[in-house]
Amino acid sequence: MKKNLVRMSISVFILVVFATTAYPQWVQTNWSESNIFFKLYSNQNIVFARIWDISNGGRVFFTDDNGINWTQISSAKSDIDILSIVTLNNDIIAGTWKGFYKKTLEDTNWEAFEPSGIPADTAIWSLAIIDNTLFA
């Protein structure tokens, strides 16, 4: 019994030591503390943050400079509530309660589109890209 307790204690100690030194540590970014995160998405060198707060509702921001600057690309005032988001080539593809929308980083408006096999009014909770193929 004592041997098992000693072995378990040593194992926990080794796990803690390796877990804190073997992996990169968190880095503070330039992000308001008043926002509540729902989800973070990353693709290539872009990170998207889907957030919600009481004052402003749901919004989506992106950064392409390691969190130094964040740019809003969706707001609660629009009729597009983004549930999931990915990038494919130069397009940002968003899954919403009402199907798919896309835009480029430079565009100001989202455009609805309907991939074959998925009705326009389908909620798109999750998106992934593998070898330029969109999975939903």
Coordinates of N, CA and C in Angstrom, one line a residue:
M1 N 0.8 -1.2 0.0 CA 0.0 0.0 0.0 C 0.9 1.3 0.0
K2 N 1.9 1.3 0.8 CA 2.8 2.4 0.9 C 3.6 2.6 -0.4
K3 N 4.0 1.4 -1.0 CA 4.7 1.5 -2.3 C 3.8 2.2 -3.3
N4 N 2.6 1.8 -3.4 CA 1.7 2.4 -4.4 C 1.5 3.9 -4.2
L5 N 1.4 4.3 -2.9 CA 1.2 5.7 -2.6 C 2.4 6.5 -3.0
V6 N 3.6 5.9 -2.7 CA 4.9 6.6 -3.1 C 5.0 6.7 -4.6
R7 N 4.7 5.6 -5.3 CA 4.8 5.6 -6.8 C 3.8 6.6 -7.4
M8 N 2.6 6.7 -6.8 CA 1.6 7.6 -7.3 C 2.1 9.0 -7.1
S9 N 2.6 9.3 -5.9 CA 3.1 10.7 -5.6 C 4.2 11.1 -6.5
I10 N 5.1 10.2 -6.8 CA 6.3 10.4 -7.7 C 5.7 10.7 -9.1
S11 N 4.8 9.9 -9.6 CA 4.2 10.0 -10.9 C 3.5 11.4 -11.1
V12 N 2.7 11.8 -10.1 CA 2.1 13.1 -10.1 C 3.1 14.2 -10.1
F13 N 4.2 14.1 -9.3 CA 5.2 15.1 -9.3 C 5.9 15.2 -10.7
I14 N 6.2 14.1 -11.3 CA 6.9 14.1 -12.6 C 5.9 14.7 -13.7
L15 N 4.6 14.3 -13.6 CA 3.6 14.8 -14.5 C 3.5 16.4 -14.4
V16 N 3.5 16.9 -13.2 CA 3.4 18.3 -13.0 C 4.6 19.0 -13.6
V17 N 5.8 18.5 -13.3 CA 7.0 19.1 -13.7 C 7.1 19.2 -15.2
F18 N 6.8 18.0 -15.9 CA 6.9 18.0 -17.4 C 5.8 18.8 -18.0
A19 N 4.6 18.8 -17.4 CA 3.5 19.5 -18.0 C 3.7 21.0 -18.0
T20 N 4.4 21.5 -17.0 CA 4.6 23.0 -16.9 C 5.8 23.4 -17.6
T21 N 6.7 22.5 -18.0 CA 8.0 23.0 -18.7 C 8.0 22.5 -20.1
A22 N 7.2 21.5 -20.5 CA 7.3 20.9 -21.9 C 6.4 21.7 -22.9
Y23 N 5.4 22.4 -22.4 CA 4.5 23.1 -23.3 C 4.6 24.6 -23.1
P24 N 4.4 25.4 -24.2 CA 4.4 26.8 -24.1 C 3.4 27.3 -23.1
Q25 N 3.7 28.4 -22.5 CA 2.8 29.0 -21.5 C 1.8 30.0 -22.2
W26 N 0.8 30.3 -21.5 CA -0.2 31.3 -22.0 C 0.5 32.7 -22.2
V27 N 0.0 33.4 -23.2 CA 0.6 34.8 -23.4 C -0.6 35.7 -23.5
Q28 N -0.5 36.8 -22.7 CA -1.6 37.8 -22.7 C -1.6 38.5 -24.0
T29 N -2.9 38.7 -24.5 CA -3.0 39.5 -25.8 C -3.8 40.8 -25.5
N30 N -3.9 41.6 -26.5 CA -4.6 42.9 -26.3 C -6.1 42.7 -26.5
W31 N -6.8 42.2 -25.5 CA -8.2 41.9 -25.6 C -8.9 42.4 -24.3
S32 N -10.1 42.9 -24.5 CA -10.8 43.5 -23.4 C -11.3 42.4 -22.4
E33 N -11.1 42.7 -21.1 CA -11.5 41.7 -20.1 C -13.0 41.6 -19.9
S34 N -13.7 42.6 -20.4 CA -15.2 42.6 -20.2 C -15.9 41.6 -21.1
N35 N -15.2 41.0 -22.1 CA -15.8 40.1 -23.1 C -15.8 38.7 -22.5
I36 N -16.9 38.0 -22.8 CA -16.9 36.6 -22.4 C -16.7 35.7 -23.7
F37 N -15.8 34.8 -23.7 CA -15.5 34.0 -24.8 C -16.5 32.9 -24.9
F38 N -17.0 32.6 -26.1 CA -17.7 31.4 -26.4 C -16.8 30.4 -27.0
K39 N -16.2 30.8 -28.1 CA -15.3 29.9 -28.9 C -14.2 30.7 -29.5
L40 N -13.1 30.0 -29.7 CA -11.9 30.4 -30.5 C -11.7 29.5 -31.6
Y41 N -11.4 30.0 -32.8 CA -11.2 29.2 -34.0 C -9.9 29.7 -34.6
S42 N -9.1 28.8 -35.1 CA -7.8 29.3 -35.7 C -7.7 28.5 -37.1
N43 N -7.1 29.2 -38.0 CA -6.8 28.7 -39.3 C -5.6 29.4 -39.9
Q44 N -4.6 28.7 -40.2 CA -3.3 29.3 -40.7 C -2.8 30.3 -39.7
N45 N -2.7 31.6 -40.1 CA -2.2 32.6 -39.1 C -3.3 33.5 -38.6
I46 N -4.5 33.1 -38.7 CA -5.7 33.9 -38.3 C -6.4 33.2 -37.1
V47 N -6.7 34.0 -36.1 CA -7.5 33.5 -35.0 C -8.8 34.3 -34.9
F48 N -9.9 33.6 -34.8 CA -11.2 34.2 -34.7 C -11.7 34.0 -33.3
A49 N -12.4 35.0 -32.7 CA -13.0 34.9 -31.4 C -14.5 35.2 -31.5
R50 N -15.3 34.2 -31.2 CA -16.7 34.4 -31.1 C -17.1 34.7 -29.7
I51 N -17.6 35.9 -29.4 CA -17.8 36.3 -28.0 C -19.3 36.7 -27.9
W52 N -19.6 36.9 -26.6 CA -20.9 37.4 -26.2 C -20.8 38.2 -24.9
D53 N -21.4 39.3 -24.9 CA -21.5 40.0 -23.6 C -22.9 40.7 -23.5
I54 N -23.3 41.0 -22.3 CA -24.6 41.5 -22.0 C -24.9 42.8 -22.8
S55 N -23.9 43.7 -22.9 CA -24.1 45.0 -23.5 C -24.2 45.0 -25.0
N56 N -23.5 44.1 -25.6 CA -23.4 44.1 -27.1 C -23.9 42.9 -27.8
G57 N -24.2 41.8 -27.1 CA -24.6 40.6 -27.7 C -23.5 39.8 -28.3
G58 N -23.8 39.0 -29.3 CA -22.8 38.2 -30.0 C -22.0 38.9 -31.1
R59 N -20.7 38.7 -31.1 CA -19.9 39.3 -32.1 C -18.7 38.4 -32.5
V60 N -18.1 38.6 -33.6 CA -16.9 37.8 -34.0 C -15.8 38.8 -34.4
F61 N -14.6 38.5 -33.9 CA -13.4 39.3 -34.2 C -12.4 38.4 -34.8
F62 N -11.4 39.0 -35.4 CA -10.2 38.2 -35.9 C -9.0 39.0 -35.6
T63 N -7.9 38.2 -35.5 CA -6.5 38.8 -35.4 C -5.6 38.0 -36.3
D64 N -4.7 38.7 -37.0 CA -3.7 38.0 -37.8 C -2.3 38.5 -37.4
D65 N -2.2 39.1 -36.2 CA -0.9 39.5 -35.7 C -0.7 39.1 -34.3
N66 N -1.1 37.8 -34.0 CA -0.9 37.2 -32.7 C -1.6 37.9 -31.5
G67 N -2.7 38.5 -31.8 CA -3.6 39.1 -30.8 C -3.2 40.5 -30.4
I68 N -2.4 41.2 -31.2 CA -2.1 42.6 -30.9 C -3.2 43.4 -31.3
N69 N -3.8 43.2 -32.4 CA -5.0 43.9 -32.9 C -6.1 43.0 -33.2
W70 N -7.3 43.3 -32.8 CA -8.5 42.6 -33.1 C -9.5 43.4 -34.0
T71 N -10.0 42.8 -35.1 CA -11.0 43.5 -36.0 C -12.3 42.8 -35.9
Q72 N -13.4 43.6 -35.7 CA -14.7 43.0 -35.6 C -15.2 42.7 -37.1
I73 N -15.7 41.5 -37.3 CA -16.3 41.2 -38.6 C -17.7 40.8 -38.6
S74 N -18.3 40.7 -37.4 CA -19.8 40.4 -37.2 C -20.3 41.0 -36.0
S75 N -21.5 41.5 -36.0 CA -22.1 42.1 -34.8 C -23.5 41.5 -34.5
A76 N -24.0 41.7 -33.3 CA -25.3 41.2 -33.0 C -26.4 42.0 -33.7
K77 N -26.1 43.2 -34.2 CA -27.0 44.0 -34.9 C -27.3 43.5 -36.3
S78 N -26.5 42.6 -36.8 CA -26.8 42.0 -38.2 C -27.7 40.8 -37.9
D79 N -28.2 40.3 -39.0 CA -29.1 39.1 -39.0 C -28.3 37.8 -39.0
I80 N -27.0 37.9 -39.0 CA -26.1 36.7 -39.1 C -25.5 36.4 -37.7
D81 N -26.0 35.4 -37.1 CA -25.4 34.9 -35.8 C -24.5 33.8 -36.1
I82 N -23.2 34.1 -36.0 CA -22.2 33.1 -36.4 C -22.0 32.0 -35.3
L83 N -22.2 30.8 -35.7 CA -22.0 29.6 -34.8 C -20.6 29.0 -34.9
S84 N -20.1 29.0 -36.2 CA -18.8 28.4 -36.4 C -18.1 29.1 -37.6
I85 N -16.8 29.0 -37.7 CA -16.1 29.8 -38.7 C -14.8 29.2 -39.1
V86 N -14.5 29.2 -40.4 CA -13.2 28.7 -41.0 C -12.8 29.6 -42.1
T87 N -11.6 29.4 -42.6 CA -11.2 30.1 -43.8 C -10.8 29.1 -44.9
L88 N -11.2 29.4 -46.1 CA -10.9 28.5 -47.2 C -10.4 29.4 -48.4
N89 N -9.1 29.3 -48.8 CA -8.5 30.1 -49.7 C -8.6 31.6 -49.2
N90 N -9.2 32.5 -49.9 CA -9.3 33.9 -49.4 C -10.7 34.2 -48.7
D91 N -11.5 33.1 -48.6 CA -12.9 33.3 -48.1 C -12.9 33.0 -46.6
I92 N -13.7 33.7 -45.9 CA -14.1 33.4 -44.5 C -15.5 32.7 -44.7
I93 N -15.7 31.5 -44.2 CA -16.9 30.8 -44.3 C -17.5 30.7 -42.9
A94 N -18.7 31.1 -42.7 CA -19.4 31.1 -41.4 C -20.6 30.2 -41.4
G95 N -20.7 29.4 -40.4 CA -21.9 28.6 -40.2 C -22.8 29.4 -39.2
T96 N -24.1 29.5 -39.6 CA -25.1 30.3 -38.8 C -26.3 29.4 -38.5
W97 N -27.3 30.1 -37.9 CA -28.6 29.4 -37.6 C -29.3 29.2 -39.0
K98 N -28.9 30.0 -40.0 CA -29.6 29.9 -41.2 C -28.7 29.5 -42.4
G99 N -27.8 28.6 -42.1 CA -27.0 28.1 -43.2 C -25.6 28.7 -43.3
F100 N -25.1 28.8 -44.5 CA -23.7 29.3 -44.7 C -23.7 30.7 -45.2
Y101 N -22.7 31.5 -44.8 CA -22.4 32.8 -45.3 C -20.9 32.8 -45.6
K102 N -20.5 33.7 -46.5 CA -19.0 33.9 -46.8 C -18.7 35.3 -47.1
K103 N -17.4 35.7 -46.9 CA -16.9 37.0 -47.3 C -15.4 36.9 -47.2
T104 N -14.7 37.9 -47.7 CA -13.3 38.0 -47.6 C -13.0 38.9 -46.4
L105 N -11.8 39.0 -46.0 CA -11.5 39.9 -44.9 C -11.7 41.4 -45.3
E106 N -11.6 41.7 -46.6 CA -11.8 43.0 -47.1 C -13.2 43.4 -47.2
D107 N -14.1 42.4 -47.4 CA -15.5 42.7 -47.7 C -16.2 43.2 -46.4
T108 N -17.2 44.0 -46.6 CA -18.0 44.5 -45.4 C -19.3 43.7 -45.2
N109 N -19.8 43.1 -46.3 CA -21.0 42.3 -46.2 C -20.8 40.8 -46.3
W110 N -21.7 40.1 -45.6 CA -21.7 38.6 -45.8 C -22.6 38.3 -46.9
E111 N -22.3 37.2 -47.6 CA -23.1 36.7 -48.7 C -23.5 35.3 -48.4
A112 N -24.8 35.0 -48.5 CA -25.4 33.7 -48.2 C -25.0 32.8 -49.4
F113 N -24.7 31.5 -49.1 CA -24.5 30.5 -50.2 C -24.9 29.2 -49.7
E114 N -25.3 28.3 -50.6 CA -25.8 27.0 -50.3 C -25.0 25.9 -51.0
P115 N -24.1 25.2 -50.2 CA -23.4 24.1 -50.8 C -24.4 23.0 -51.1
S116 N -24.1 22.1 -52.1 CA -25.0 21.1 -52.4 C -25.2 20.1 -51.3
G117 N -26.4 19.7 -51.0 CA -26.7 18.7 -50.0 C -27.1 19.2 -48.7
I118 N -27.0 20.6 -48.4 CA -27.3 21.1 -47.1 C -28.3 22.2 -47.4
P119 N -29.5 22.1 -46.8 CA -30.6 23.1 -47.0 C -30.1 24.5 -46.4
A120 N -30.6 25.6 -47.0 CA -30.2 26.9 -46.5 C -30.6 27.2 -45.1
D121 N -31.7 26.6 -44.6 CA -32.1 27.0 -43.2 C -31.6 26.0 -42.2
T122 N -30.5 25.3 -42.4 CA -29.9 24.4 -41.5 C -28.9 25.1 -40.6
A123 N -29.0 24.9 -39.3 CA -28.0 25.4 -38.3 C -26.7 24.7 -38.5
I124 N -25.6 25.5 -38.7 CA -24.3 24.9 -38.9 C -23.4 25.1 -37.7
W125 N -23.4 24.1 -36.8 CA -22.8 24.3 -35.5 C -21.3 24.1 -35.6
S126 N -20.7 23.4 -36.5 CA -19.3 23.1 -36.6 C -18.8 23.0 -38.0
L127 N -17.6 23.6 -38.3 CA -17.0 23.6 -39.6 C -15.6 23.1 -39.5
A128 N -15.1 22.4 -40.5 CA -13.7 22.1 -40.6 C -13.3 22.0 -42.1
I129 N -12.1 22.3 -42.3 CA -11.5 22.2 -43.7 C -10.4 21.2 -43.7
I130 N -10.4 20.2 -44.6 CA -9.4 19.2 -44.8 C -9.1 19.2 -46.3
D131 N -7.9 19.5 -46.7 CA -7.5 19.4 -48.1 C -8.5 20.2 -49.0
N132 N -8.8 21.4 -48.6 CA -9.7 22.3 -49.3 C -11.1 21.7 -49.5
T133 N -11.5 20.7 -48.6 CA -12.9 20.2 -48.6 C -13.5 20.7 -47.3
L134 N -14.7 21.3 -47.4 CA -15.5 21.8 -46.3 C -16.3 20.7 -45.7
F135 N -16.2 20.6 -44.4 CA -17.0 19.6 -43.6 C -17.9 20.4 -42.7
A136 N -19.2 20.0 -42.5 CA -20.1 20.7 -41.6 C -20.9 19.7 -40.9

